[in-house]
CSV table of C-alpha atoms and ligand atoms in Angstrom, one decimal:
chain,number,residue,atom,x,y,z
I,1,UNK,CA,-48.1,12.8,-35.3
I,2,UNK,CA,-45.7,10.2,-37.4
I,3,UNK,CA,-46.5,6.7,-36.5
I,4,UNK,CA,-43.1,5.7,-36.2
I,5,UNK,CA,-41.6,8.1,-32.8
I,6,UNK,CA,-38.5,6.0,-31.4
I,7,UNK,CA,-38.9,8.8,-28.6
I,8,UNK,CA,-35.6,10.5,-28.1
I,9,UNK,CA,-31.9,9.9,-28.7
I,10,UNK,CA,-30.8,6.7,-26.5
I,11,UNK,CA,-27.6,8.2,-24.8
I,12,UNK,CA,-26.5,4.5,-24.0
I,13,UNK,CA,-27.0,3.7,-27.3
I,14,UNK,CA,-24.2,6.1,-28.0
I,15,UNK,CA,-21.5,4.9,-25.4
I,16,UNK,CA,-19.2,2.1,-26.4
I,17,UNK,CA,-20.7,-1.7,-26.2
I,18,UNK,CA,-20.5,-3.0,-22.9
I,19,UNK,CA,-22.4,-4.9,-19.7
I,20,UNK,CA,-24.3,-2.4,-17.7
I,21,UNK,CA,-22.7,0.5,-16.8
I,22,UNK,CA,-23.8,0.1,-13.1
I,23,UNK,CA,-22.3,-2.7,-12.1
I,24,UNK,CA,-19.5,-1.8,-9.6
I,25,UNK,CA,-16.3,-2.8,-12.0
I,26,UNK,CA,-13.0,-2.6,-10.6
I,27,UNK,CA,-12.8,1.0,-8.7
I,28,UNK,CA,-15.7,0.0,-6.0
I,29,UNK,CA,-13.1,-1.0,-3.8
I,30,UNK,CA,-11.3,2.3,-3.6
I,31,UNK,CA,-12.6,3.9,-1.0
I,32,UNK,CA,-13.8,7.4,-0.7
I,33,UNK,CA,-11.7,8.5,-3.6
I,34,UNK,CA,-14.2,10.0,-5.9
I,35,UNK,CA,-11.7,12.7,-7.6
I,36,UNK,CA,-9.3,10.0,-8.4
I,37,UNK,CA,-11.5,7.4,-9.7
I,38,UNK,CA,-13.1,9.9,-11.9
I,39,UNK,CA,-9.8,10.7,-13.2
I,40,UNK,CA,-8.3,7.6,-14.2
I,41,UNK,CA,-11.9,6.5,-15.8
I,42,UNK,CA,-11.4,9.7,-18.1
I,43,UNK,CA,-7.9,8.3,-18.8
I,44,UNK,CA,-9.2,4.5,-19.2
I,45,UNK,CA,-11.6,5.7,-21.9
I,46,UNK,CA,-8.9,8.1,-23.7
I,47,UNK,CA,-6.8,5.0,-23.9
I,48,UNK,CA,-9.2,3.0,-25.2
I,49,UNK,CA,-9.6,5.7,-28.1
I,50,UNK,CA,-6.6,6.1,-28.4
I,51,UNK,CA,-6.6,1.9,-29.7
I,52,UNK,CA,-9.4,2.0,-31.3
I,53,UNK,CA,-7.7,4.7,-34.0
I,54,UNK,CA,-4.6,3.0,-34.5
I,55,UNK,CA,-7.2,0.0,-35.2
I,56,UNK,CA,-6.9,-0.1,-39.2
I,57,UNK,CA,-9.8,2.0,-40.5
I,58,UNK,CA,-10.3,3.3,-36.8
I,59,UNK,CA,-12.4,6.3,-35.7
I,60,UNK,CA,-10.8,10.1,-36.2
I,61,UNK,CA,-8.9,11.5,-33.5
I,62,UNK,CA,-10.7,12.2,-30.2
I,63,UNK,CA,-9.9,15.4,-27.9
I,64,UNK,CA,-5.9,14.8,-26.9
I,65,UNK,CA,-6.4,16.5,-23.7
I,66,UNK,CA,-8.2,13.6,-22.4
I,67,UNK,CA,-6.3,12.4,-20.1
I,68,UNK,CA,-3.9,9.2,-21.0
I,69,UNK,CA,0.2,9.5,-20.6
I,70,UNK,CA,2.5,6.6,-20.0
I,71,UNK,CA,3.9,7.5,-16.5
I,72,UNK,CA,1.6,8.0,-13.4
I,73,UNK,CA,2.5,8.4,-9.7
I,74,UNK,CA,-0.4,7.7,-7.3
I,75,UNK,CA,0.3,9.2,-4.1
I,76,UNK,CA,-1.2,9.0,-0.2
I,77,UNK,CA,-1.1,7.4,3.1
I,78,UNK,CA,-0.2,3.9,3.9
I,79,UNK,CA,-3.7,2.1,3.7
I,80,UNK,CA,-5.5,4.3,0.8
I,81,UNK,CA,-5.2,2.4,-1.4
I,82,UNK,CA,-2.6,3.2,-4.0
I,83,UNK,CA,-1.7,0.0,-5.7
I,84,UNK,CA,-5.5,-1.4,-5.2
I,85,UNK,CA,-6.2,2.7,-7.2
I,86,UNK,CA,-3.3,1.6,-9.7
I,87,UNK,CA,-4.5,-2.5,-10.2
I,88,UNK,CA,-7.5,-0.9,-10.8
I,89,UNK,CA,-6.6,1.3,-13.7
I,90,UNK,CA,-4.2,-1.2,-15.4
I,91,UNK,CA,-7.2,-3.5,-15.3
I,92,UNK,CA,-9.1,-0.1,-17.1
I,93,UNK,CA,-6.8,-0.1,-19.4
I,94,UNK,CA,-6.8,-3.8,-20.1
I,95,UNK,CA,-10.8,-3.5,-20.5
I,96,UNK,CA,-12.2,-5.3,-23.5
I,97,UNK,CA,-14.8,-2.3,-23.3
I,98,UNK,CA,-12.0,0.3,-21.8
I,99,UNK,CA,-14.0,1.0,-18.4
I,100,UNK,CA,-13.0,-1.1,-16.0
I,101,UNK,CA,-16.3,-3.5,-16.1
I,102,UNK,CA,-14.9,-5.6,-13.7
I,103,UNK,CA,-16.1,-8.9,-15.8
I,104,UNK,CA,-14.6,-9.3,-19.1
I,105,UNK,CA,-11.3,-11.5,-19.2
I,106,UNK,CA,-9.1,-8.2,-19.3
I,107,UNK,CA,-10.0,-6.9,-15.8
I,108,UNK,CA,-10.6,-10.4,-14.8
I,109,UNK,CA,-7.0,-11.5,-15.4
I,110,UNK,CA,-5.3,-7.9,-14.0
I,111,UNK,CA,-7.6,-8.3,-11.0
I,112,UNK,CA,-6.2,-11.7,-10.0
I,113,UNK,CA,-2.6,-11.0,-10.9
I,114,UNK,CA,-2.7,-13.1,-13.5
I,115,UNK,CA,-2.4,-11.1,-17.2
I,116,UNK,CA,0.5,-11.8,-19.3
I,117,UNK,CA,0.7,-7.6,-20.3
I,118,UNK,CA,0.8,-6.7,-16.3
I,119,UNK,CA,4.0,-6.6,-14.2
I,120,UNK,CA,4.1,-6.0,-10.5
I,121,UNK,CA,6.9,-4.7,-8.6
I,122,UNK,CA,6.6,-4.9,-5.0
I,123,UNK,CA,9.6,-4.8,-2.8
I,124,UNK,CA,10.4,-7.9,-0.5
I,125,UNK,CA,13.4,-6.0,1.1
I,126,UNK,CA,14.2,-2.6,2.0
I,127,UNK,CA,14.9,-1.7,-1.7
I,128,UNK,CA,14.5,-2.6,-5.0
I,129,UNK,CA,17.4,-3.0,-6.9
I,130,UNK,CA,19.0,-2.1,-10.4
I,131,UNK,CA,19.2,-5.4,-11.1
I,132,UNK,CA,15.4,-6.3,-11.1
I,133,UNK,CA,14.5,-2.6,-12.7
I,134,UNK,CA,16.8,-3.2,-15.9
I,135,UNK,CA,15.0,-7.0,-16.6
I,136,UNK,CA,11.8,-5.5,-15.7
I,137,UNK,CA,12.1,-2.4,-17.9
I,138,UNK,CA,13.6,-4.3,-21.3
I,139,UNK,CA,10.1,-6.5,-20.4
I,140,UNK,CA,8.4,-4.0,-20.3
I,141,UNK,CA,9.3,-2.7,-24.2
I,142,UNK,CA,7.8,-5.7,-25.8
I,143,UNK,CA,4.9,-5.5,-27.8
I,144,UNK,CA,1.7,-6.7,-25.3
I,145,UNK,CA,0.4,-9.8,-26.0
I,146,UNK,CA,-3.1,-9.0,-25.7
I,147,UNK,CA,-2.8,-5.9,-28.2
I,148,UNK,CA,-3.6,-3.3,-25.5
I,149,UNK,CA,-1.0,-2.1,-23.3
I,150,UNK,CA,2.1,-3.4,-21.4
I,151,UNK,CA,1.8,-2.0,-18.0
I,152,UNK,CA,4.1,-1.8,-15.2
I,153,UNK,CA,3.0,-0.8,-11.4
I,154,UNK,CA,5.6,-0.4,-8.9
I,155,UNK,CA,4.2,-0.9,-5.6
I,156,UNK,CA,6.3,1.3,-3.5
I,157,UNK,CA,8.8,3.6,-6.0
I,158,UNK,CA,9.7,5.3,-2.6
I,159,UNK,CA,11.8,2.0,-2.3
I,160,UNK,CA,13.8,1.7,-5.5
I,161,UNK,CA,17.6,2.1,-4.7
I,162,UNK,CA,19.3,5.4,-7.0
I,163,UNK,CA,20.6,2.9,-9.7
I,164,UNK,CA,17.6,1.3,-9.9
I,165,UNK,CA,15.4,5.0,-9.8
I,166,UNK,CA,18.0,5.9,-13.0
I,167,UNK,CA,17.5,2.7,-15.1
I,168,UNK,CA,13.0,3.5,-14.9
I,169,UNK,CA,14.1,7.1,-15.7
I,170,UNK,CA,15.4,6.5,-18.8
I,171,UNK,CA,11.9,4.0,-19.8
I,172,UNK,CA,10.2,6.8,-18.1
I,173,UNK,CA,11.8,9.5,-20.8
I,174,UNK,CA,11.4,7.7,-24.0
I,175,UNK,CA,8.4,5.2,-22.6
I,176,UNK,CA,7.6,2.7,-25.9
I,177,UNK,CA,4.2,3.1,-27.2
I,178,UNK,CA,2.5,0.6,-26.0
I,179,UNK,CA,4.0,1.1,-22.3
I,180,UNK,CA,2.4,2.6,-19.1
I,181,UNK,CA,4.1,2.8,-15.7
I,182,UNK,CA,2.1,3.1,-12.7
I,183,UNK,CA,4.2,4.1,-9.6
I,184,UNK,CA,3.2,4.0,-5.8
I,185,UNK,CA,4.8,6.3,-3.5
I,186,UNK,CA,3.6,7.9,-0.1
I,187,UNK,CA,4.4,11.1,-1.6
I,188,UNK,CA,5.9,13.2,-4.8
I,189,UNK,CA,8.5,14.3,-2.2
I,190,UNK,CA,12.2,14.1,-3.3
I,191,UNK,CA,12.5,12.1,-0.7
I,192,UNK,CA,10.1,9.0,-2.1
I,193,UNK,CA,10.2,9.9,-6.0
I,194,UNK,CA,13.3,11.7,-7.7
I,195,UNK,CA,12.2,15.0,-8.7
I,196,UNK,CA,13.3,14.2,-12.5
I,197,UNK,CA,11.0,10.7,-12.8
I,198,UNK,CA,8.1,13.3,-10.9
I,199,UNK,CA,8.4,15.8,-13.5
I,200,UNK,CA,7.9,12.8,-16.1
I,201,UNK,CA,4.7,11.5,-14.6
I,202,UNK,CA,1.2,12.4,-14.1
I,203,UNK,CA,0.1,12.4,-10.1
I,204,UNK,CA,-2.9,11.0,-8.7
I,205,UNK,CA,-3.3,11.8,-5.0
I,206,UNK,CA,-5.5,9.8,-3.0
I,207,UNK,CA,-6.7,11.0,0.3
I,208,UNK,CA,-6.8,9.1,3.9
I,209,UNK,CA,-10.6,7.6,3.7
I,210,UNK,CA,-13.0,9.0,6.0
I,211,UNK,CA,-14.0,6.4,9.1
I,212,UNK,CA,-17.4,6.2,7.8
I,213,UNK,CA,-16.4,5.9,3.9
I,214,UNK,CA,-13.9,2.7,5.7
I,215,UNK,CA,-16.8,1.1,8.0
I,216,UNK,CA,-19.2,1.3,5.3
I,217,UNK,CA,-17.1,-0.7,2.8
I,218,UNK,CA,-15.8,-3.2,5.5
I,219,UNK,CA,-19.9,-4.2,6.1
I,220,UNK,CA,-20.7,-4.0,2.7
I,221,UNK,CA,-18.2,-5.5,0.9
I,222,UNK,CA,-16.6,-8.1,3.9
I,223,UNK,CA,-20.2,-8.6,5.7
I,224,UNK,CA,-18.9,-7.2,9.0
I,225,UNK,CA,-21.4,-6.4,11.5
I,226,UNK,CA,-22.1,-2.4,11.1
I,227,UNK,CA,-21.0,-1.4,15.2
I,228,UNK,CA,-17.6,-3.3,14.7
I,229,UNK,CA,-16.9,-2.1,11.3
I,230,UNK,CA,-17.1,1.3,12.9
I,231,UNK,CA,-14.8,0.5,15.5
I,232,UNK,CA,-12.4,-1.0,13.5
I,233,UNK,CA,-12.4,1.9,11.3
I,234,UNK,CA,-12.0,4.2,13.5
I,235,UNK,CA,-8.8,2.8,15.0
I,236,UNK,CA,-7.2,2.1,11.8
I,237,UNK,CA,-7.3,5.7,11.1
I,238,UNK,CA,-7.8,5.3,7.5
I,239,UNK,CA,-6.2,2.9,6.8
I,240,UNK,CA,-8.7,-0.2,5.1
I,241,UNK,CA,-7.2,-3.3,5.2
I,242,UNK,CA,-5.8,-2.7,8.7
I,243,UNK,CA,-9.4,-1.6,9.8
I,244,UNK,CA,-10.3,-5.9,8.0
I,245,UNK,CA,-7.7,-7.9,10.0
I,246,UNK,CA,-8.6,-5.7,13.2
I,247,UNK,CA,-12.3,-6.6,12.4
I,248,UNK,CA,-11.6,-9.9,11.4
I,249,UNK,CA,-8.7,-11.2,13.3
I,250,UNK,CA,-8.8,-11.7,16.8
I,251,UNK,CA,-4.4,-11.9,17.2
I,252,UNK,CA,-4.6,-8.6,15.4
I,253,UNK,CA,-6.7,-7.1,18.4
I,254,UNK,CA,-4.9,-8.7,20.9
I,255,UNK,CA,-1.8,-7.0,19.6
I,256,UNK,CA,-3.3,-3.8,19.4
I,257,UNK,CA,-4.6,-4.0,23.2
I,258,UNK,CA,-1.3,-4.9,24.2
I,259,UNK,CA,0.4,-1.6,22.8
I,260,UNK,CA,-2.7,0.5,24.1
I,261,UNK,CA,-1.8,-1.3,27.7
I,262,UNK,CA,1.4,0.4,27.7
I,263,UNK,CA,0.8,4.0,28.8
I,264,UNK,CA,-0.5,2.2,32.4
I,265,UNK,CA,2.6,0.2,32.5
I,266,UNK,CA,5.2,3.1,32.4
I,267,UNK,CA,5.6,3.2,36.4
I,268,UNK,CA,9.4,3.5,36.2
I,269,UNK,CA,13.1,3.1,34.4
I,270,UNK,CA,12.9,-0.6,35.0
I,271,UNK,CA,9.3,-0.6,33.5
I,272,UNK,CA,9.9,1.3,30.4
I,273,UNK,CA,12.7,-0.6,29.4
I,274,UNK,CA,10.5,-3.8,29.6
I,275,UNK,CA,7.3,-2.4,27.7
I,276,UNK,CA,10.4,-1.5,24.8
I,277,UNK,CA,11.4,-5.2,24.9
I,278,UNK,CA,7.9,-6.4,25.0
I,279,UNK,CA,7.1,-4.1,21.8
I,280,UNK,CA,9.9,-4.8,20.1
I,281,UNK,CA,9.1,-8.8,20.5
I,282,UNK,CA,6.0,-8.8,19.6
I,283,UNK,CA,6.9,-7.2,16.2
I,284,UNK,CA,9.3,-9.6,15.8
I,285,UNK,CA,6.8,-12.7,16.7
I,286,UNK,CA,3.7,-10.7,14.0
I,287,UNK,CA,6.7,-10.6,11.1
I,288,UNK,CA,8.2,-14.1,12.0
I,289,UNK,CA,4.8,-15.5,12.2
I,290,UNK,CA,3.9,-13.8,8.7
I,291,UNK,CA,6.8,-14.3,6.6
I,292,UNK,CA,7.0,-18.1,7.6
I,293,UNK,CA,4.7,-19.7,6.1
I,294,UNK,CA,6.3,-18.0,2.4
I,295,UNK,CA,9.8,-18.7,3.3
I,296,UNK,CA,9.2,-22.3,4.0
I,297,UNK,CA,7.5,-22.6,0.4
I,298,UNK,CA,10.0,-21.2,-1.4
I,299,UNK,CA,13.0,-22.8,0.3
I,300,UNK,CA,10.9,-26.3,-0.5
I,301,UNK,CA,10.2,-25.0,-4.1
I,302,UNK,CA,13.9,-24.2,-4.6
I,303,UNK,CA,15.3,-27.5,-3.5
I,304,UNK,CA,12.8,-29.5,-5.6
I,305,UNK,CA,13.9,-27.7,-8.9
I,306,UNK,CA,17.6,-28.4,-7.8
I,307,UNK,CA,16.7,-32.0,-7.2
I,308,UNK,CA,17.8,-32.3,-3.8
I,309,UNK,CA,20.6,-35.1,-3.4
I,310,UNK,CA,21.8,-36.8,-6.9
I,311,UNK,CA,25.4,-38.4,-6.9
I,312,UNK,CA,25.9,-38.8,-10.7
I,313,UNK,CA,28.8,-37.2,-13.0
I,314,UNK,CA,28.3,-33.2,-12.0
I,315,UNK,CA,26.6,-33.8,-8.8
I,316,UNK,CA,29.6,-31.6,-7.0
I,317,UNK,CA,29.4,-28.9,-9.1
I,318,UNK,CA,25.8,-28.9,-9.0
I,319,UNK,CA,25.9,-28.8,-5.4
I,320,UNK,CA,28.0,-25.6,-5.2
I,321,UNK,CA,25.7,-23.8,-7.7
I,322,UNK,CA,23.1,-24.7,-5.7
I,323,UNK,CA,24.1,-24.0,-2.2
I,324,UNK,CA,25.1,-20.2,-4.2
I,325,UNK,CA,21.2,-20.2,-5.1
I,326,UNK,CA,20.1,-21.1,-1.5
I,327,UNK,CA,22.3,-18.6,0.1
I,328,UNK,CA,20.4,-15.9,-2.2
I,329,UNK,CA,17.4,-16.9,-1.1
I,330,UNK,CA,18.5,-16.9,2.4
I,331,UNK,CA,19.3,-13.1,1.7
I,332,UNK,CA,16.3,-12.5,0.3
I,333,UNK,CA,14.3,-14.1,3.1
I,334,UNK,CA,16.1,-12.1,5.6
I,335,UNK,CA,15.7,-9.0,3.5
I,336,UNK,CA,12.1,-9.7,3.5
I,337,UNK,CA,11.8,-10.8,7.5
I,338,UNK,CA,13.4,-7.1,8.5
I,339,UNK,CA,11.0,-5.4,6.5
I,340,UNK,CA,8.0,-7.2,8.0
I,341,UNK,CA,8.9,-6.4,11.3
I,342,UNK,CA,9.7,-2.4,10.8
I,343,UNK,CA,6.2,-2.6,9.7
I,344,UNK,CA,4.7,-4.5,12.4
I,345,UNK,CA,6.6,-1.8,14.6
I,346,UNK,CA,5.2,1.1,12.7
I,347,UNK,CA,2.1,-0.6,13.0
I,348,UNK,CA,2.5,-0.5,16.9
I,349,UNK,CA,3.4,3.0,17.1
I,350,UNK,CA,0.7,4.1,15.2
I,351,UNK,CA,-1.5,2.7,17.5
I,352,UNK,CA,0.0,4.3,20.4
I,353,UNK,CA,0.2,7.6,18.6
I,354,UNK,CA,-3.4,7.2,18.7
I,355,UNK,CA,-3.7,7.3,21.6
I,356,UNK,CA,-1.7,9.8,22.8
I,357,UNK,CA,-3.2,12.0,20.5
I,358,UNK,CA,-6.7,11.0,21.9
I,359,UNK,CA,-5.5,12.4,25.2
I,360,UNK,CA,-4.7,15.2,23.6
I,361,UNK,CA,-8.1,15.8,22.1
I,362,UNK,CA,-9.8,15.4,25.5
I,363,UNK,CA,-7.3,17.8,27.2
I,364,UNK,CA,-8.4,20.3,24.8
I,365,UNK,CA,-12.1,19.1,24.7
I,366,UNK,CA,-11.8,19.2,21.5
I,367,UNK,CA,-14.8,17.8,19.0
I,368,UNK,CA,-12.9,15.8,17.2
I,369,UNK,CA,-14.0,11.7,17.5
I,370,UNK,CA,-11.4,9.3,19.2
I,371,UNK,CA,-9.3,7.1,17.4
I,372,UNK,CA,-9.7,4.5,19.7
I,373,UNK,CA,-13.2,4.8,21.1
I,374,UNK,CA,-12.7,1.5,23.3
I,375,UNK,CA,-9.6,3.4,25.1
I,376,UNK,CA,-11.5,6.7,25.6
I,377,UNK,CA,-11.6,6.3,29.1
I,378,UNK,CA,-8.2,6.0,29.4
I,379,UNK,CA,-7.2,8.5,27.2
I,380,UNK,CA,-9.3,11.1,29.4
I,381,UNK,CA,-7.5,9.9,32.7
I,382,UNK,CA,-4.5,10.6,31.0
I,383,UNK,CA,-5.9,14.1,29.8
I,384,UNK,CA,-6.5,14.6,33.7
I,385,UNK,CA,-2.9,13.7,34.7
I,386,UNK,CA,-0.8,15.0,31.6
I,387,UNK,CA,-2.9,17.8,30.5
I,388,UNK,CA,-2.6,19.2,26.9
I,389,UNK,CA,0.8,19.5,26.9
I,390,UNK,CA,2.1,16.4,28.5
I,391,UNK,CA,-0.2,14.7,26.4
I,392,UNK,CA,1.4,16.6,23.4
I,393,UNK,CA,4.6,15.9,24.3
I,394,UNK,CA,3.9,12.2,24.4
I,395,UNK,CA,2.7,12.2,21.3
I,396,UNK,CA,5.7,13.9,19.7
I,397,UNK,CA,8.1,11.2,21.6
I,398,UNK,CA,6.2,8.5,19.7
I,399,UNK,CA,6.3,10.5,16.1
I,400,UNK,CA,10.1,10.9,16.7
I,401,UNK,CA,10.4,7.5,17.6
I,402,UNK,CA,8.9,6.4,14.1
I,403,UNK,CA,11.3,9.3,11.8
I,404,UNK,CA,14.4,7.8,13.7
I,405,UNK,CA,13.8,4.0,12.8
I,406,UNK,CA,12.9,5.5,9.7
I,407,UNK,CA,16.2,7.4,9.4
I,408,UNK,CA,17.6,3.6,10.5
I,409,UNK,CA,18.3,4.5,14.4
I,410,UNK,CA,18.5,0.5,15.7
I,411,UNK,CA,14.8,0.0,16.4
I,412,UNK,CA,15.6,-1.3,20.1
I,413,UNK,CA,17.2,2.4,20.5
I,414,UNK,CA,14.7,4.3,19.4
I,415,UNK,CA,12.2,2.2,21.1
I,416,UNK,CA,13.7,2.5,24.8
I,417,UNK,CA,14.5,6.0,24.1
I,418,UNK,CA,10.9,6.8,23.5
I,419,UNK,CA,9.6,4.8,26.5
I,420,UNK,CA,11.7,6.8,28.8
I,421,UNK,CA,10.5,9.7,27.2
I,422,UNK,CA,6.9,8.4,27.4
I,423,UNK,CA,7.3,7.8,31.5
I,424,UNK,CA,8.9,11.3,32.1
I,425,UNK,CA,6.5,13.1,30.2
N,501,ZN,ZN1,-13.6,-5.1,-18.3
């Protein structure tokens, strides 16, 4: 026996200097997305090898199928998290230790929004425009100021206008070296993503989370008692931070009972054209009440850097500039306000597609769990009266409903014309 065993080979002894491995890092949050996460942490640690051999005197080549490329797509329904998956990988790739610890300055700063070598692109509109692609892209050349990457995450590519899609093409085709794009889209369909800037880009899908996988992070993470988390999870259908504020917020609930009350209030013409209005103003009143708190700040942020009044040599002129800038802004909050209520609308019809499709479930017993277990009751009445396919017909009014405001039929319209359809059956 020697006298001096060390016992065998220490495999952490091996693996790159950093805190403990097991501490949760910056992927905890992604919920029920195993495949992806394991993917972009084989891509976070390629990248970081990749730096540390153009280090001077760095380490040989490591295997160059790893995983790292310069343009990725990450792809799902709204609420799975694609820009918290793609945060979470520029933060990865920001890593002093190239894992995504979750501690050191690098996914410190990405996580808050607040490194310099990070750029986010989220749409305030409908669109994102040429305009704001071309400053972003030329930023997006520079060398990064931390010495790791420059990374760019567009929030919603499905959004970018065709000039705009053509000016990230050409980054995406000859991307610097030091340059990553992240883009967010529901889907690779042409539709969302152009089928030239998909075949440039690697895709990440992320699936609709589980119930469970949503209620469990919801009481672990946000301290939510476990029988509401499960609630709430349920009748977001996946989607996480909607499953939060309807845990969390009591106006979000209150909406959400309003547009499950409407299936009892379709008693006639007169009746369906008021439970459209009433939607439609409530959407209005969740984005109104949402966007003004931001619209306030800026317009008071804009007038002090113009120095509101001033009657000095140039005052005029100044004036006109200004009253040019404030008009923009105006355009831009107005942009901003119609957006927030198509997705407070969506929001609404999701619901009630829930439901519908509930009664559905119970006409055709089904074993499938309810979306909204505290409307079950309901939902089997209207099983009862509708059976499976008035139920399923119902349900197809409201998913026609949401393609034609998506298609940009006036909401109003497609609202009233789905009511009608809802009462008729
Ligand atoms: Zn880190």
């Amino acid at each position: 026996m020697p006298d001096t065993f060390t016992g065998p080979p220490d495999a952490a002894a091996a693996a790159p200097p950093g805190p403990l491995t097991k501490a949760p890092g910056v992927f905890a949050d992604l919920v029920g997305q195993d495949d992806a996460v394991a993917t972009l942490r084989r891509a976070a640690a390629a990248a970081a090898a990749q730096l540390r051999q153009a280090a001077p005197g760095g380490e040989p080549a490591a295997d160059p199928g790893a995983g790292m490329t310069h343009a990725w797509i990450f792809t799902g329904p709204p609420g799975s998290g694609r820009s918290l998956a793609a945060r979470a990988f520029a933060a990865a790739l920001q890593c002093a230790y190239g894992t995504g610890c979750g501690t050191c300055p690098g996914c410190h700063t990405t996580m808050a929004g607040t490194h310099a070598d990070v750029r986010l692109v989220a749409p305030e509109g409908l669109s994102i425009g040429v305009g704001e692609m071309r400053a972003l892209v030329l930023r997006a050349a520079s060398t990064p100021s931390g010495g790791r990457w420059q990374v760019v995450i567009i929030s919603d590519a499905d959004r970018l206008t065709e000039a705009a899609g053509n000016a990230l093409l050409k980054a995406v085709e000859e991307p610097p070296p030091r340059t990553v794009f992240l883009l967010c889209a529901p889907s690779t369909h042409p539709d969302d993503v152009s089928v030239t800037i998909r075949s440039r880009c690697r895709v990440v899908p992320l699936r609709q989370p589980a119930p469970e996988a949503v209620a469990e992070v919801l009481a672990r993470r946000d301290g939510i008692a476990p029988d509401v988390a499960r609630w709430a999870a349920a009748a977001a259908q996946g989607h996480v931070g909607r499953a939060r504020r309807l845990a969390g917020d009591p106006q979000a609930r209150s909406r959400r009972d309003a547009v499950l009350a409407v299936p009892r209030r379709l008693t006639g013409v007169g009746a369906a054209f008021d439970a459209a209005s009433a939607l439609i103003e409530a959407a209005e009143a969740e984005a109104a009440a949402s966007v003004a708190e931001l619209d306030e700040a800026e317009k008071a942020a804009l007038q002090t850097a113009l120095g509101a009044g001033g009657t000095g040599r140039g005052a005029a002129g100044a004036l006109r500039g200004a009253q040019g800038q404030l008009k923009d802004l105006e355009k831009r909050q107005k942009s901003r306000a119609t957006r927030a209520q198509r997705d407070a609308l969506d929001r609404a019809l999701v619901d009630l597609a829930g439901f519908y499709r509930d009664a559905l479930v119970a006409a055709l017993r089904a074993p499938v769990a309810p979306v909204h277990t505290d409307a079950a009751a309901l939902a089997e009445a209207g099983a009862q009266k509708w059976h499976a396919e008035g139920a399923l017909r119902r349900l197809e009014a409201v998913l026609e409903c949401r393609a034609a405001i998506e298609a940009n039929v006036k909401p109003r319209i497609a609202v009233e014309a789905m009511m009608l359809a809802l009462w008729k059956g």
